[in-house]
JSON list of C-alpha atoms in Angstrom, two decimals:
[
{"chain": "A", "resi": 28, "resn": "MET", "atom": "CA", "xyz": [-50.38, -24.52, -9.30]},
{"chain": "A", "resi": 29, "resn": "ALA", "atom": "CA", "xyz": [-47.32, -24.75, -7.06]},
{"chain": "A", "resi": 30, "resn": "ASP", "atom": "CA", "xyz": [-46.07, -27.80, -8.95]},
{"chain": "A", "resi": 31, "resn": "ASP", "atom": "CA", "xyz": [-45.78, -25.66, -12.09]},
{"chain": "A", "resi": 32, "resn": "ILE", "atom": "CA", "xyz": [-43.21, -23.39, -10.43]},
{"chain": "A", "resi": 33, "resn": "ILE", "atom": "CA", "xyz": [-39.72, -24.81, -10.86]},
{"chain": "A", "resi": 34, "resn": "LEU", "atom": "CA", "xyz": [-37.66, -21.78, -9.79]},
{"chain": "A", "resi": 35, "resn": "GLU", "atom": "CA", "xyz": [-38.78, -19.08, -7.38]},
{"chain": "A", "resi": 36, "resn": "ALA", "atom": "CA", "xyz": [-37.38, -15.99, -5.68]},
{"chain": "A", "resi": 37, "resn": "ARG", "atom": "CA", "xyz": [-39.02, -14.61, -2.56]},
{"chain": "A", "resi": 38, "resn": "GLY", "atom": "CA", "xyz": [-38.15, -11.12, -1.35]},
{"chain": "A", "resi": 39, "resn": "LEU", "atom": "CA", "xyz": [-34.79, -11.28, -3.11]},
{"chain": "A", "resi": 40, "resn": "SER", "atom": "CA", "xyz": [-32.56, -8.30, -2.27]},
{"chain": "A", "resi": 41, "resn": "LYS", "atom": "CA", "xyz": [-28.91, -7.43, -2.80]},
{"chain": "A", "resi": 42, "resn": "GLU", "atom": "CA", "xyz": [-26.97, -4.51, -1.36]},
{"chain": "A", "resi": 43, "resn": "PHE", "atom": "CA", "xyz": [-23.43, -3.46, -2.21]},
{"chain": "A", "resi": 44, "resn": "LYS", "atom": "CA", "xyz": [-21.96, -1.21, 0.50]},
{"chain": "A", "resi": 45, "resn": "GLY", "atom": "CA", "xyz": [-25.25, 0.54, 1.08]},
{"chain": "A", "resi": 46, "resn": "PHE", "atom": "CA", "xyz": [-26.35, 0.61, -2.58]},
{"chain": "A", "resi": 47, "resn": "ILE", "atom": "CA", "xyz": [-29.53, -1.39, -3.14]},
{"chain": "A", "resi": 48, "resn": "ALA", "atom": "CA", "xyz": [-29.04, -3.18, -6.48]},
{"chain": "A", "resi": 49, "resn": "VAL", "atom": "CA", "xyz": [-32.03, -5.52, -6.12]},
{"chain": "A", "resi": 50, "resn": "LYS", "atom": "CA", "xyz": [-35.01, -4.83, -3.88]},
{"chain": "A", "resi": 51, "resn": "GLU", "atom": "CA", "xyz": [-37.65, -7.33, -2.79]},
{"chain": "A", "resi": 52, "resn": "VAL", "atom": "CA", "xyz": [-37.91, -9.24, -6.06]},
{"chain": "A", "resi": 53, "resn": "ASN", "atom": "CA", "xyz": [-40.54, -11.96, -6.15]},
{"chain": "A", "resi": 54, "resn": "LEU", "atom": "CA", "xyz": [-40.22, -14.12, -9.24]},
{"chain": "A", "resi": 55, "resn": "GLN", "atom": "CA", "xyz": [-41.76, -17.40, -10.35]},
{"chain": "A", "resi": 56, "resn": "VAL", "atom": "CA", "xyz": [-40.49, -19.37, -13.34]},
{"chain": "A", "resi": 57, "resn": "ARG", "atom": "CA", "xyz": [-42.96, -21.91, -14.63]},
{"chain": "A", "resi": 58, "resn": "ARG", "atom": "CA", "xyz": [-41.83, -25.38, -15.63]},
{"chain": "A", "resi": 59, "resn": "GLY", "atom": "CA", "xyz": [-41.41, -25.94, -19.37]},
{"chain": "A", "resi": 60, "resn": "THR", "atom": "CA", "xyz": [-41.36, -22.26, -20.35]},
{"chain": "A", "resi": 61, "resn": "ILE", "atom": "CA", "xyz": [-38.86, -19.74, -21.69]},
{"chain": "A", "resi": 62, "resn": "HIS", "atom": "CA", "xyz": [-38.70, -16.84, -19.23]},
{"chain": "A", "resi": 63, "resn": "ALA", "atom": "CA", "xyz": [-36.75, -13.69, -20.08]},
{"chain": "A", "resi": 64, "resn": "LEU", "atom": "CA", "xyz": [-35.34, -11.04, -17.74]},
{"chain": "A", "resi": 65, "resn": "ILE", "atom": "CA", "xyz": [-35.10, -7.68, -19.49]},
{"chain": "A", "resi": 66, "resn": "GLY", "atom": "CA", "xyz": [-34.67, -4.04, -18.53]},
{"chain": "A", "resi": 67, "resn": "PRO", "atom": "CA", "xyz": [-32.73, -0.89, -19.39]},
{"chain": "A", "resi": 68, "resn": "ASN", "atom": "CA", "xyz": [-29.09, -0.51, -18.39]},
{"chain": "A", "resi": 69, "resn": "GLY", "atom": "CA", "xyz": [-28.69, -0.49, -14.64]},
{"chain": "A", "resi": 70, "resn": "ALA", "atom": "CA", "xyz": [-32.05, -2.19, -14.07]},
{"chain": "A", "resi": 71, "resn": "GLY", "atom": "CA", "xyz": [-30.53, -4.95, -11.96]},
{"chain": "A", "resi": 72, "resn": "LYS", "atom": "CA", "xyz": [-31.28, -7.84, -14.30]},
{"chain": "A", "resi": 73, "resn": "SER", "atom": "CA", "xyz": [-27.70, -9.15, -14.29]},
{"chain": "A", "resi": 74, "resn": "THR", "atom": "CA", "xyz": [-27.62, -8.98, -10.50]},
{"chain": "A", "resi": 75, "resn": "VAL", "atom": "CA", "xyz": [-30.91, -10.87, -10.25]},
{"chain": "A", "resi": 76, "resn": "PHE", "atom": "CA", "xyz": [-29.58, -13.45, -12.70]},
{"chain": "A", "resi": 77, "resn": "ASN", "atom": "CA", "xyz": [-26.34, -13.83, -10.73]},
{"chain": "A", "resi": 78, "resn": "LEU", "atom": "CA", "xyz": [-28.33, -14.28, -7.54]},
{"chain": "A", "resi": 79, "resn": "LEU", "atom": "CA", "xyz": [-30.59, -16.93, -9.06]},
{"chain": "A", "resi": 80, "resn": "THR", "atom": "CA", "xyz": [-27.63, -18.79, -10.53]},
{"chain": "A", "resi": 81, "resn": "LYS", "atom": "CA", "xyz": [-25.80, -18.62, -7.19]},
{"chain": "A", "resi": 82, "resn": "PHE", "atom": "CA", "xyz": [-22.89, -16.51, -8.42]},
{"chain": "A", "resi": 83, "resn": "LEU", "atom": "CA", "xyz": [-23.91, -13.87, -5.87]},
{"chain": "A", "resi": 84, "resn": "THR", "atom": "CA", "xyz": [-25.23, -14.30, -2.35]},
{"chain": "A", "resi": 85, "resn": "PRO", "atom": "CA", "xyz": [-28.41, -12.37, -1.53]},
{"chain": "A", "resi": 86, "resn": "THR", "atom": "CA", "xyz": [-28.50, -9.87, 1.31]},
{"chain": "A", "resi": 87, "resn": "ARG", "atom": "CA", "xyz": [-32.05, -10.99, 2.04]},
{"chain": "A", "resi": 88, "resn": "GLY", "atom": "CA", "xyz": [-34.60, -13.33, 0.58]},
{"chain": "A", "resi": 89, "resn": "GLN", "atom": "CA", "xyz": [-34.93, -16.93, -0.55]},
{"chain": "A", "resi": 90, "resn": "ILE", "atom": "CA", "xyz": [-34.34, -18.89, -3.75]},
{"chain": "A", "resi": 91, "resn": "LEU", "atom": "CA", "xyz": [-36.22, -22.14, -4.22]},
{"chain": "A", "resi": 92, "resn": "TYR", "atom": "CA", "xyz": [-35.68, -24.80, -6.86]},
{"chain": "A", "resi": 93, "resn": "LYS", "atom": "CA", "xyz": [-38.48, -27.34, -7.14]},
{"chain": "A", "resi": 94, "resn": "GLY", "atom": "CA", "xyz": [-39.60, -26.25, -3.68]},
{"chain": "A", "resi": 95, "resn": "ARG", "atom": "CA", "xyz": [-36.15, -26.76, -2.13]},
{"chain": "A", "resi": 96, "resn": "ASP", "atom": "CA", "xyz": [-34.35, -23.81, -0.54]},
{"chain": "A", "resi": 97, "resn": "ILE", "atom": "CA", "xyz": [-31.07, -23.38, -2.46]},
{"chain": "A", "resi": 98, "resn": "THR", "atom": "CA", "xyz": [-30.25, -19.89, -1.14]},
{"chain": "A", "resi": 99, "resn": "ALA", "atom": "CA", "xyz": [-27.00, -20.98, 0.53]},
{"chain": "A", "resi": 100, "resn": "MET", "atom": "CA", "xyz": [-25.94, -23.56, -2.06]},
{"chain": "A", "resi": 101, "resn": "LYS", "atom": "CA", "xyz": [-22.94, -23.24, -4.39]},
{"chain": "A", "resi": 102, "resn": "PRO", "atom": "CA", "xyz": [-23.37, -23.12, -8.20]},
{"chain": "A", "resi": 103, "resn": "ALA", "atom": "CA", "xyz": [-21.73, -26.53, -8.70]},
{"chain": "A", "resi": 104, "resn": "ASP", "atom": "CA", "xyz": [-24.08, -28.15, -6.19]},
{"chain": "A", "resi": 105, "resn": "VAL", "atom": "CA", "xyz": [-27.12, -26.53, -7.79]},
{"chain": "A", "resi": 106, "resn": "ALA", "atom": "CA", "xyz": [-25.93, -27.79, -11.19]},
{"chain": "A", "resi": 107, "resn": "LEU", "atom": "CA", "xyz": [-25.99, -31.33, -9.83]},
{"chain": "A", "resi": 108, "resn": "LEU", "atom": "CA", "xyz": [-29.66, -30.79, -8.99]},
{"chain": "A", "resi": 109, "resn": "GLY", "atom": "CA", "xyz": [-30.36, -29.97, -12.65]},
{"chain": "A", "resi": 110, "resn": "MET", "atom": "CA", "xyz": [-30.09, -26.17, -12.87]},
{"chain": "A", "resi": 111, "resn": "VAL", "atom": "CA", "xyz": [-27.13, -25.21, -15.06]},
{"chain": "A", "resi": 112, "resn": "ARG", "atom": "CA", "xyz": [-25.89, -21.80, -16.15]},
{"chain": "A", "resi": 113, "resn": "SER", "atom": "CA", "xyz": [-24.65, -21.98, -19.72]},
{"chain": "A", "resi": 114, "resn": "PHE", "atom": "CA", "xyz": [-21.71, -19.91, -20.97]},
{"chain": "A", "resi": 115, "resn": "GLN", "atom": "CA", "xyz": [-20.35, -19.78, -17.42]},
{"chain": "A", "resi": 116, "resn": "ILE", "atom": "CA", "xyz": [-20.15, -23.30, -15.99]},
{"chain": "A", "resi": 117, "resn": "SER", "atom": "CA", "xyz": [-19.67, -24.95, -19.36]},
{"chain": "A", "resi": 118, "resn": "ALA", "atom": "CA", "xyz": [-15.98, -24.88, -20.15]},
{"chain": "A", "resi": 119, "resn": "VAL", "atom": "CA", "xyz": [-14.95, -25.10, -23.79]},
{"chain": "A", "resi": 120, "resn": "PHE", "atom": "CA", "xyz": [-11.37, -26.14, -24.42]},
{"chain": "A", "resi": 121, "resn": "PRO", "atom": "CA", "xyz": [-10.11, -24.27, -27.50]},
{"chain": "A", "resi": 122, "resn": "HIS", "atom": "CA", "xyz": [-7.59, -26.88, -28.62]},
{"chain": "A", "resi": 123, "resn": "LEU", "atom": "CA", "xyz": [-9.87, -29.89, -28.25]},
{"chain": "A", "resi": 124, "resn": "SER", "atom": "CA", "xyz": [-12.19, -30.87, -31.05]},
{"chain": "A", "resi": 125, "resn": "VAL", "atom": "CA", "xyz": [-15.93, -30.29, -30.87]},
{"chain": "A", "resi": 126, "resn": "LEU", "atom": "CA", "xyz": [-16.42, -34.01, -30.25]},
{"chain": "A", "resi": 127, "resn": "GLU", "atom": "CA", "xyz": [-13.78, -34.08, -27.52]},
{"chain": "A", "resi": 128, "resn": "ASN", "atom": "CA", "xyz": [-15.30, -31.06, -25.79]},
{"chain": "A", "resi": 129, "resn": "VAL", "atom": "CA", "xyz": [-18.71, -32.70, -25.63]},
{"chain": "A", "resi": 130, "resn": "ARG", "atom": "CA", "xyz": [-17.25, -35.98, -24.41]},
{"chain": "A", "resi": 131, "resn": "VAL", "atom": "CA", "xyz": [-15.43, -34.17, -21.61]},
{"chain": "A", "resi": 132, "resn": "ALA", "atom": "CA", "xyz": [-18.73, -32.56, -20.60]},
{"chain": "A", "resi": 133, "resn": "LEU", "atom": "CA", "xyz": [-20.43, -35.96, -20.62]},
{"chain": "A", "resi": 134, "resn": "GLN", "atom": "CA", "xyz": [-17.80, -37.25, -18.20]},
{"chain": "A", "resi": 135, "resn": "ARG", "atom": "CA", "xyz": [-18.60, -34.62, -15.56]},
{"chain": "A", "resi": 136, "resn": "PRO", "atom": "CA", "xyz": [-21.50, -36.47, -13.93]},
{"chain": "A", "resi": 137, "resn": "ARG", "atom": "CA", "xyz": [-19.13, -39.44, -13.57]},
{"chain": "A", "resi": 138, "resn": "GLY", "atom": "CA", "xyz": [-16.53, -37.31, -11.85]},
{"chain": "A", "resi": 139, "resn": "THR", "atom": "CA", "xyz": [-13.92, -38.14, -14.50]},
{"chain": "A", "resi": 140, "resn": "SER", "atom": "CA", "xyz": [-13.92, -34.91, -16.51]},
{"chain": "A", "resi": 141, "resn": "PHE", "atom": "CA", "xyz": [-10.21, -34.32, -16.39]},
{"chain": "A", "resi": 142, "resn": "HIS", "atom": "CA", "xyz": [-8.90, -37.86, -16.46]},
{"chain": "A", "resi": 143, "resn": "PHE", "atom": "CA", "xyz": [-7.16, -37.28, -19.78]},
{"chain": "A", "resi": 144, "resn": "TRP", "atom": "CA", "xyz": [-4.71, -40.10, -19.12]},
{"chain": "A", "resi": 145, "resn": "LYS", "atom": "CA", "xyz": [-7.45, -42.71, -19.36]},
{"chain": "A", "resi": 146, "resn": "PRO", "atom": "CA", "xyz": [-7.33, -44.88, -22.49]},
{"chain": "A", "resi": 147, "resn": "GLU", "atom": "CA", "xyz": [-9.34, -43.74, -25.51]},
{"chain": "A", "resi": 148, "resn": "ALA", "atom": "CA", "xyz": [-11.35, -46.96, -25.36]},
{"chain": "A", "resi": 149, "resn": "SER", "atom": "CA", "xyz": [-12.87, -45.90, -22.03]},
{"chain": "A", "resi": 150, "resn": "LEU", "atom": "CA", "xyz": [-14.63, -43.03, -23.82]},
{"chain": "A", "resi": 151, "resn": "HIS", "atom": "CA", "xyz": [-16.22, -45.12, -26.56]},
{"chain": "A", "resi": 152, "resn": "ASP", "atom": "CA", "xyz": [-19.48, -45.52, -24.62]},
{"chain": "A", "resi": 153, "resn": "LEU", "atom": "CA", "xyz": [-19.83, -41.73, -24.60]},
{"chain": "A", "resi": 154, "resn": "HIS", "atom": "CA", "xyz": [-19.25, -41.38, -28.32]},
{"chain": "A", "resi": 155, "resn": "ASP", "atom": "CA", "xyz": [-22.83, -42.00, -29.51]},
{"chain": "A", "resi": 156, "resn": "ARG", "atom": "CA", "xyz": [-24.34, -39.57, -27.01]},
{"chain": "A", "resi": 157, "resn": "ALA", "atom": "CA", "xyz": [-21.74, -36.94, -27.91]},
{"chain": "A", "resi": 158, "resn": "GLU", "atom": "CA", "xyz": [-22.61, -37.29, -31.58]},
{"chain": "A", "resi": 159, "resn": "GLU", "atom": "CA", "xyz": [-26.33, -36.93, -30.76]},
{"chain": "A", "resi": 160, "resn": "LEU", "atom": "CA", "xyz": [-25.68, -33.68, -28.90]},
{"chain": "A", "resi": 161, "resn": "ILE", "atom": "CA", "xyz": [-23.47, -32.35, -31.69]},
{"chain": "A", "resi": 162, "resn": "GLU", "atom": "CA", "xyz": [-26.19, -33.12, -34.22]},
{"chain": "A", "resi": 163, "resn": "ALA", "atom": "CA", "xyz": [-28.78, -31.42, -31.98]},
{"chain": "A", "resi": 164, "resn": "VAL", "atom": "CA", "xyz": [-26.88, -28.13, -32.20]},
{"chain": "A", "resi": 165, "resn": "ASN", "atom": "CA", "xyz": [-26.13, -28.50, -35.93]},
{"chain": "A", "resi": 166, "resn": "LEU", "atom": "CA", "xyz": [-22.39, -28.99, -35.48]},
{"chain": "A", "resi": 167, "resn": "THR", "atom": "CA", "xyz": [-21.94, -32.40, -37.11]},
{"chain": "A", "resi": 168, "resn": "PRO", "atom": "CA", "xyz": [-19.85, -30.99, -40.01]},
{"chain": "A", "resi": 169, "resn": "TRP", "atom": "CA", "xyz": [-17.57, -29.38, -37.41]},
{"chain": "A", "resi": 170, "resn": "ALA", "atom": "CA", "xyz": [-17.18, -32.40, -35.10]},
{"chain": "A", "resi": 171, "resn": "GLY", "atom": "CA", "xyz": [-13.50, -32.87, -35.93]},
{"chain": "A", "resi": 172, "resn": "HIS", "atom": "CA", "xyz": [-12.58, -29.17, -35.81]},
{"chain": "A", "resi": 173, "resn": "THR", "atom": "CA", "xyz": [-11.04, -27.62, -32.74]},
{"chain": "A", "resi": 174, "resn": "ALA", "atom": "CA", "xyz": [-13.20, -25.18, -30.79]},
{"chain": "A", "resi": 175, "resn": "ALA", "atom": "CA", "xyz": [-10.74, -22.41, -31.64]},
{"chain": "A", "resi": 176, "resn": "GLU", "atom": "CA", "xyz": [-11.54, -22.85, -35.35]},
{"chain": "A", "resi": 177, "resn": "LEU", "atom": "CA", "xyz": [-15.28, -22.29, -34.90]},
{"chain": "A", "resi": 178, "resn": "PRO", "atom": "CA", "xyz": [-16.98, -19.04, -35.90]},
{"chain": "A", "resi": 179, "resn": "TYR", "atom": "CA", "xyz": [-18.44, -17.13, -32.95]},
{"chain": "A", "resi": 180, "resn": "GLY", "atom": "CA", "xyz": [-22.01, -18.34, -33.36]},
{"chain": "A", "resi": 181, "resn": "ARG", "atom": "CA", "xyz": [-20.93, -21.96, -33.59]},
{"chain": "A", "resi": 182, "resn": "LYS", "atom": "CA", "xyz": [-18.82, -21.60, -30.45]},
{"chain": "A", "resi": 183, "resn": "ARG", "atom": "CA", "xyz": [-22.00, -20.60, -28.68]},
{"chain": "A", "resi": 184, "resn": "ALA", "atom": "CA", "xyz": [-23.72, -23.67, -30.15]},
{"chain": "A", "resi": 185, "resn": "LEU", "atom": "CA", "xyz": [-20.87, -25.82, -28.76]},
{"chain": "A", "resi": 186, "resn": "GLU", "atom": "CA", "xyz": [-21.34, -24.22, -25.35]},
{"chain": "A", "resi": 187, "resn": "ILE", "atom": "CA", "xyz": [-25.01, -25.15, -25.49]},
{"chain": "A", "resi": 188, "resn": "ALA", "atom": "CA", "xyz": [-24.05, -28.72, -26.41]},
{"chain": "A", "resi": 189, "resn": "THR", "atom": "CA", "xyz": [-21.67, -29.00, -23.44]},
{"chain": "A", "resi": 190, "resn": "THR", "atom": "CA", "xyz": [-24.41, -27.64, -21.18]},
{"chain": "A", "resi": 191, "resn": "LEU", "atom": "CA", "xyz": [-26.92, -30.14, -22.58]},
{"chain": "A", "resi": 192, "resn": "ALA", "atom": "CA", "xyz": [-24.39, -32.88, -21.78]},
{"chain": "A", "resi": 193, "resn": "LEU", "atom": "CA", "xyz": [-25.13, -32.24, -18.11]},
{"chain": "A", "resi": 194, "resn": "ASP", "atom": "CA", "xyz": [-28.79, -33.04, -18.85]},
{"chain": "A", "resi": 195, "resn": "PRO", "atom": "CA", "xyz": [-30.15, -29.89, -17.18]},
{"chain": "A", "resi": 196, "resn": "GLU", "atom": "CA", "xyz": [-33.79, -29.52, -16.28]},
{"chain": "A", "resi": 197, "resn": "VAL", "atom": "CA", "xyz": [-33.33, -25.73, -16.17]},
{"chain": "A", "resi": 198, "resn": "MET", "atom": "CA", "xyz": [-30.91, -23.89, -18.48]},
{"chain": "A", "resi": 199, "resn": "LEU", "atom": "CA", "xyz": [-29.89, -20.38, -17.49]},
{"chain": "A", "resi": 200, "resn": "LEU", "atom": "CA", "xyz": [-28.62, -18.32, -20.40]},
{"chain": "A", "resi": 201, "resn": "ASP", "atom": "CA", "xyz": [-26.71, -15.08, -19.83]},
{"chain": "A", "resi": 202, "resn": "GLU", "atom": "CA", "xyz": [-27.09, -12.89, -22.93]},
{"chain": "A", "resi": 203, "resn": "PRO", "atom": "CA", "xyz": [-26.76, -15.84, -25.33]},
{"chain": "A", "resi": 204, "resn": "LEU", "atom": "CA", "xyz": [-26.88, -13.61, -28.43]},
{"chain": "A", "resi": 205, "resn": "ALA", "atom": "CA", "xyz": [-24.41, -10.95, -27.33]},
{"chain": "A", "resi": 206, "resn": "GLY", "atom": "CA", "xyz": [-21.89, -9.97, -30.00]},
{"chain": "A", "resi": 207, "resn": "MET", "atom": "CA", "xyz": [-23.54, -11.97, -32.79]},
{"chain": "A", "resi": 208, "resn": "GLY", "atom": "CA", "xyz": [-24.31, -10.93, -36.34]},
{"chain": "A", "resi": 209, "resn": "HIS", "atom": "CA", "xyz": [-27.78, -11.29, -37.82]},
{"chain": "A", "resi": 210, "resn": "GLU", "atom": "CA", "xyz": [-27.25, -14.78, -39.24]},
{"chain": "A", "resi": 211, "resn": "ASP", "atom": "CA", "xyz": [-25.81, -16.15, -36.01]},
{"chain": "A", "resi": 212, "resn": "ILE", "atom": "CA", "xyz": [-28.63, -14.54, -34.01]},
{"chain": "A", "resi": 213, "resn": "GLU", "atom": "CA", "xyz": [-31.27, -16.32, -36.09]},
{"chain": "A", "resi": 214, "resn": "GLY", "atom": "CA", "xyz": [-29.49, -19.66, -35.84]},
{"chain": "A", "resi": 215, "resn": "THR", "atom": "CA", "xyz": [-28.85, -19.46, -32.11]},
{"chain": "A", "resi": 216, "resn": "ALA", "atom": "CA", "xyz": [-32.38, -18.26, -31.36]},
{"chain": "A", "resi": 217, "resn": "ALA", "atom": "CA", "xyz": [-33.75, -21.23, -33.31]},
{"chain": "A", "resi": 218, "resn": "LEU", "atom": "CA", "xyz": [-31.43, -23.53, -31.37]},
{"chain": "A", "resi": 219, "resn": "ILE", "atom": "CA", "xyz": [-32.62, -22.13, -28.03]},
{"chain": "A", "resi": 220, "resn": "LYS", "atom": "CA", "xyz": [-36.21, -22.70, -29.09]},
{"chain": "A", "resi": 221, "resn": "ARG", "atom": "CA", "xyz": [-35.41, -26.25, -30.13]},
{"chain": "A", "resi": 222, "resn": "VAL", "atom": "CA", "xyz": [-33.62, -27.26, -26.94]},
{"chain": "A", "resi": 223, "resn": "SER", "atom": "CA", "xyz": [-36.41, -25.73, -24.83]},
{"chain": "A", "resi": 224, "resn": "ALA", "atom": "CA", "xyz": [-38.79, -28.49, -25.95]},
{"chain": "A", "resi": 225, "resn": "ASP", "atom": "CA", "xyz": [-38.27, -30.60, -22.82]},
{"chain": "A", "resi": 226, "resn": "ARG", "atom": "CA", "xyz": [-36.75, -28.17, -20.33]},
{"chain": "A", "resi": 227, "resn": "THR", "atom": "CA", "xyz": [-37.14, -24.76, -18.73]},
{"chain": "A", "resi": 228, "resn": "ILE", "atom": "CA", "xyz": [-35.06, -21.77, -19.83]},
{"chain": "A", "resi": 229, "resn": "LEU", "atom": "CA", "xyz": [-34.40, -18.53, -17.97]},
{"chain": "A", "resi": 230, "resn": "MET", "atom": "CA", "xyz": [-32.38, -15.97, -19.87]},
{"chain": "A", "resi": 231, "resn": "VAL", "atom": "CA", "xyz": [-31.14, -12.39, -19.73]},
{"chain": "A", "resi": 232, "resn": "GLU", "atom": "CA", "xyz": [-31.25, -10.90, -23.21]},
{"chain": "A", "resi": 233, "resn": "HIS", "atom": "CA", "xyz": [-31.06, -7.40, -24.70]},
{"chain": "A", "resi": 234, "resn": "ASN", "atom": "CA", "xyz": [-32.37, -8.30, -28.15]},
{"chain": "A", "resi": 235, "resn": "LEU", "atom": "CA", "xyz": [-36.07, -7.49, -27.79]},
{"chain": "A", "resi": 236, "resn": "SER", "atom": "CA", "xyz": [-36.98, -8.93, -31.17]},
{"chain": "A", "resi": 237, "resn": "VAL", "atom": "CA", "xyz": [-35.64, -12.32, -30.09]},
{"chain": "A", "resi": 238, "resn": "VAL", "atom": "CA", "xyz": [-37.29, -12.01, -26.69]},
{"chain": "A", "resi": 239, "resn": "ALA", "atom": "CA", "xyz": [-40.61, -11.33, -28.41]},
{"chain": "A", "resi": 240, "resn": "HIS", "atom": "CA", "xyz": [-40.38, -14.50, -30.50]},
{"chain": "A", "resi": 241, "resn": "LEU", "atom": "CA", "xyz": [-38.91, -16.85, -27.90]},
{"chain": "A", "resi": 242, "resn": "SER", "atom": "CA", "xyz": [-40.35, -15.98, -24.52]},
{"chain": "A", "resi": 243, "resn": "ASP", "atom": "CA", "xyz": [-43.52, -17.22, -22.87]},
{"chain": "A", "resi": 244, "resn": "THR", "atom": "CA", "xyz": [-43.08, -14.81, -19.96]},
{"chain": "A", "resi": 245, "resn": "ILE", "atom": "CA", "xyz": [-41.05, -11.62, -19.64]},
{"chain": "A", "resi": 246, "resn": "THR", "atom": "CA", "xyz": [-40.08, -9.93, -16.40]},
{"chain": "A", "resi": 247, "resn": "VAL", "atom": "CA", "xyz": [-39.10, -6.28, -16.79]},
{"chain": "A", "resi": 248, "resn": "LEU", "atom": "CA", "xyz": [-36.81, -4.82, -14.15]},
{"chain": "A", "resi": 249, "resn": "ARG", "atom": "CA", "xyz": [-36.13, -1.17, -13.36]},
{"chain": "A", "resi": 250, "resn": "ARG", "atom": "CA", "xyz": [-33.86, 0.09, -10.58]},
{"chain": "A", "resi": 251, "resn": "GLY", "atom": "CA", "xyz": [-33.70, -3.34, -9.00]},
{"chain": "A", "resi": 252, "resn": "GLU", "atom": "CA", "xyz": [-37.45, -3.89, -8.81]},
{"chain": "A", "resi": 253, "resn": "ILE", "atom": "CA", "xyz": [-39.97, -5.68, -11.00]},
{"chain": "A", "resi": 254, "resn": "LEU", "atom": "CA", "xyz": [-41.74, -3.13, -13.17]},
{"chain": "A", "resi": 255, "resn": "ALA", "atom": "CA", "xyz": [-43.96, -5.44, -15.21]},
{"chain": "A", "resi": 256, "resn": "GLU", "atom": "CA", "xyz": [-44.42, -9.10, -16.06]},
{"chain": "A", "resi": 257, "resn": "GLY", "atom": "CA", "xyz": [-46.33, -11.10, -18.62]},
{"chain": "A", "resi": 258, "resn": "ALA", "atom": "CA", "xyz": [-46.35, -11.96, -22.31]},
{"chain": "A", "resi": 259, "resn": "TYR", "atom": "CA", "xyz": [-44.44, -9.67, -24.68]},
{"chain": "A", "resi": 260, "resn": "ASP", "atom": "CA", "xyz": [-47.57, -8.14, -26.18]},
{"chain": "A", "resi": 261, "resn": "VAL", "atom": "CA", "xyz": [-48.68, -7.12, -22.70]},
{"chain": "A", "resi": 262, "resn": "VAL", "atom": "CA", "xyz": [-45.44, -5.75, -21.26]},
{"chain": "A", "resi": 263, "resn": "SER", "atom": "CA", "xyz": [-44.41, -3.98, -24.48]},
{"chain": "A", "resi": 264, "resn": "ARG", "atom": "CA", "xyz": [-47.55, -1.86, -24.32]},
{"chain": "A", "resi": 265, "resn": "ASN", "atom": "CA", "xyz": [-47.18, -1.04, -20.64]},
{"chain": "A", "resi": 266, "resn": "PRO", "atom": "CA", "xyz": [-46.68, 2.76, -20.36]},
{"chain": "A", "resi": 267, "resn": "GLN", "atom": "CA", "xyz": [-44.17, 2.34, -17.52]},
{"chain": "A", "resi": 268, "resn": "VAL", "atom": "CA", "xyz": [-42.13, -0.08, -19.61]},
{"chain": "A", "resi": 269, "resn": "MET", "atom": "CA", "xyz": [-42.20, 2.33, -22.55]},
{"chain": "A", "resi": 270, "resn": "GLU", "atom": "CA", "xyz": [-41.02, 5.11, -20.27]},
{"chain": "A", "resi": 271, "resn": "ALA", "atom": "CA", "xyz": [-38.25, 2.98, -18.76]},
{"chain": "A", "resi": 272, "resn": "TYR", "atom": "CA", "xyz": [-36.88, 2.00, -22.17]},
{"chain": "A", "resi": 273, "resn": "MET", "atom": "CA", "xyz": [-37.49, 5.01, -24.33]},
{"chain": "A", "resi": 274, "resn": "GLY", "atom": "CA", "xyz": [-38.32, 7.97, -22.16]},
{"chain": "A", "resi": 275, "resn": "THR", "atom": "CA", "xyz": [-41.49, 8.85, -24.05]},
{"chain": "A", "resi": 276, "resn": "GLY", "atom": "CA", "xyz": [-41.20, 6.34, -26.87]},
{"chain": "A", "resi": 277, "resn": "GLU", "atom": "CA", "xyz": [-42.25, 2.73, -27.02]},
{"chain": "A", "resi": 278, "resn": "VAL", "atom": "CA", "xyz": [-40.74, -0.70, -26.88]},
{"chain": "A", "resi": 279, "resn": "GLY", "atom": "CA", "xyz": [-40.16, -2.04, -30.37]},
{"chain": "A", "resi": 280, "resn": "HIS", "atom": "CA", "xyz": [-42.41, -4.73, -31.72]},
{"chain": "A", "resi": 281, "resn": "ALA", "atom": "CA", "xyz": [-41.13, -7.62, -33.76]}
]
């Protein structure tokens, strides 16, 4: 049903000085799901993601959010509608504490994010909600630490907390597990699954094992076009997907 589609691309194309990076992509992201964009290097997934998140302007095509054409809108305006790109829009201040970072993020909808000269008492009403978000991402023991002190995986957790502070309906995650060790990957993947309970997530991710466990739907791109789409068990056995990833091998199963 149309009401199930929260984010949609129609005929999305992007050219850079004659080079076609994305060609006629039609994509539908269903409400309440985790949808992954994957593909080999040079497949165009990052370009598609940047188009959907409004960091690039399409050469042709439309982007709709909840049925509304957002093709010409700026990222900040789209964020106000409830579609927020984590790890890009969410600013983490290294010398502020975890709690202070989340409180700053909570101020954004009020338009007072950078009013640091306001008295501390004016932030007290944000304190409880900030603590709830910190607990949600398992950072309560780190609440008083500065962001700069956090290990890499926990910095990513803080970035998710500051994104959640904007109360997004759709979270867009750009390679959320990049650069992480095994332990941080497991923790962050579990966190993504947890915060997806009442929202939609679209992510670009290279870790196919994580994609297999997290995603409801996977869109595979190759040379700027959609090669396959569906559940992991379906796309991972698609001969064209195997060829795109491995030449003559197969996509790994988790």
